[in-house]
C-alpha positions as a LaTeX table, in Angstrom:
\begin{tabular}{lrrr}
\hline
Residue & $x$ (\AA) & $y$ (\AA) & $z$ (\AA) \\
\hline
Met1 & $-3.82$ & 6.60 & 1.30 \\
Ile2 & $-2.46$ & 8.20 & 4.47 \\
Glu3 & $-5.83$ & 9.79 & 5.19 \\
Arg4 & $-7.49$ & 6.39 & 4.91 \\
Glu5 & $-5.01$ & 4.99 & 7.43 \\
Asn6 & $-5.69$ & 7.90 & 9.78 \\
Arg7 & $-9.46$ & 7.33 & 9.50 \\
Glu8 & $-9.03$ & 3.64 & 10.31 \\
Ile9 & $-6.89$ & 4.44 & 13.38 \\
Arg10 & $-9.44$ & 7.02 & 14.56 \\
Arg11 & $-12.28$ & 4.55 & 14.03 \\
Arg12 & $-10.59$ & 1.93 & 16.21 \\
Glu13 & $-9.57$ & 4.55 & 18.76 \\
Lys14 & $-13.22$ & 5.56 & 19.25 \\
Val15 & $-14.09$ & 1.97 & 20.16 \\
Ile16 & $-11.41$ & 1.80 & 22.85 \\
Gln17 & $-11.87$ & 5.41 & 24.09 \\
Ile18 & $-9.33$ & 5.31 & 26.95 \\
Phe19 & $-5.76$ & 4.06 & 26.59 \\
Pro20 & $-3.96$ & 3.02 & 29.79 \\
Asn21 & $-0.53$ & 4.02 & 28.48 \\
Thr22 & 1.46 & 5.14 & 25.44 \\
Glu23 & 2.50 & 1.59 & 24.54 \\
Ser24 & $-1.12$ & 0.57 & 24.03 \\
Ile25 & $-1.60$ & 3.37 & 21.50 \\
Ile26 & 1.55 & 2.30 & 19.67 \\
Arg27 & 0.32 & $-1.32$ & 19.60 \\
Leu28 & $-3.02$ & $-0.22$ & 18.14 \\
Ile29 & $-1.39$ & 1.86 & 15.40 \\
Gly30 & 1.08 & $-0.94$ & 14.67 \\
Ala31 & $-1.72$ & $-3.49$ & 14.40 \\
Val32 & $-3.67$ & $-1.30$ & 11.96 \\
Leu33 & $-0.61$ & $-0.70$ & 9.80 \\
Gln34 & 0.43 & $-4.36$ & 9.86 \\
Asp35 & $-3.06$ & $-5.49$ & 8.92 \\
Asp36 & $-3.22$ & $-3.10$ & 5.97 \\
His37 & 0.31 & $-4.04$ & 4.90 \\
Asn38 & $-0.70$ & $-7.70$ & 4.80 \\
Asp39 & $-3.76$ & $-6.83$ & 2.73 \\
Trp40 & $-1.68$ & $-4.79$ & 0.27 \\
Ser41 & 1.06 & $-7.40$ & $-0.09$ \\
Val42 & $-1.28$ & $-10.19$ & $-1.15$ \\
Gly43 & $-4.07$ & $-8.17$ & $-2.67$ \\
His44 & $-5.05$ & $-7.71$ & $-6.29$ \\
Arg45 & $-2.81$ & $-5.29$ & $-8.12$ \\
Ile46 & $-4.44$ & $-2.89$ & $-10.51$ \\
Phe47 & $-1.16$ & $-2.10$ & $-12.27$ \\
Asp48 & 1.25 & $-4.98$ & $-12.81$ \\
Met49 & 4.86 & $-3.83$ & $-13.19$ \\
Lys50 & 5.90 & $-7.05$ & $-14.97$ \\
Glu51 & 3.51 & $-6.31$ & $-17.80$ \\
Tyr52 & 4.82 & $-2.74$ & $-17.94$ \\
Tyr53 & 8.46 & $-3.84$ & $-18.18$ \\
Asp54 & 7.62 & $-6.46$ & $-20.83$ \\
Lys55 & 5.94 & $-3.81$ & $-22.99$ \\
Leu56 & 8.77 & $-1.36$ & $-22.35$ \\
Ser57 & 11.42 & $-3.84$ & $-23.48$ \\
Ser58 & 9.34 & $-4.61$ & $-26.58$ \\
Ile59 & 9.08 & $-0.92$ & $-27.44$ \\
Gln60 & 12.80 & $-0.41$ & $-26.87$ \\
Ser61 & 13.74 & $-3.33$ & $-29.12$ \\
Asn62 & 11.44 & $-1.98$ & $-31.85$ \\
Leu63 & 13.10 & 1.44 & $-31.57$ \\
Leu64 & 16.54 & $-0.15$ & $-31.90$ \\
Lys65 & 15.40 & $-1.97$ & $-35.04$ \\
Ile66 & 14.11 & 1.30 & $-36.50$ \\
Lys67 & 17.38 & 3.12 & $-35.73$ \\
Ala68 & 19.44 & 0.29 & $-37.25$ \\
Ala69 & 17.42 & 0.41 & $-40.50$ \\
\hline
\end{tabular}
């Protein structure tokens, strides 16, 4: 994941080629990270934690029933 971010920053850096100051580099990196963060926060999740916790609680309740019997 970090390597993908680094590749995206390098790709955009090659387009700009010359940065006038350090702040412009920081703005570019911040923009890339913010854009990807927005994509990740609203994107499709492959693994849904709610479903995991529902199944976990079901398994735990079944284990308690078995121990009580």
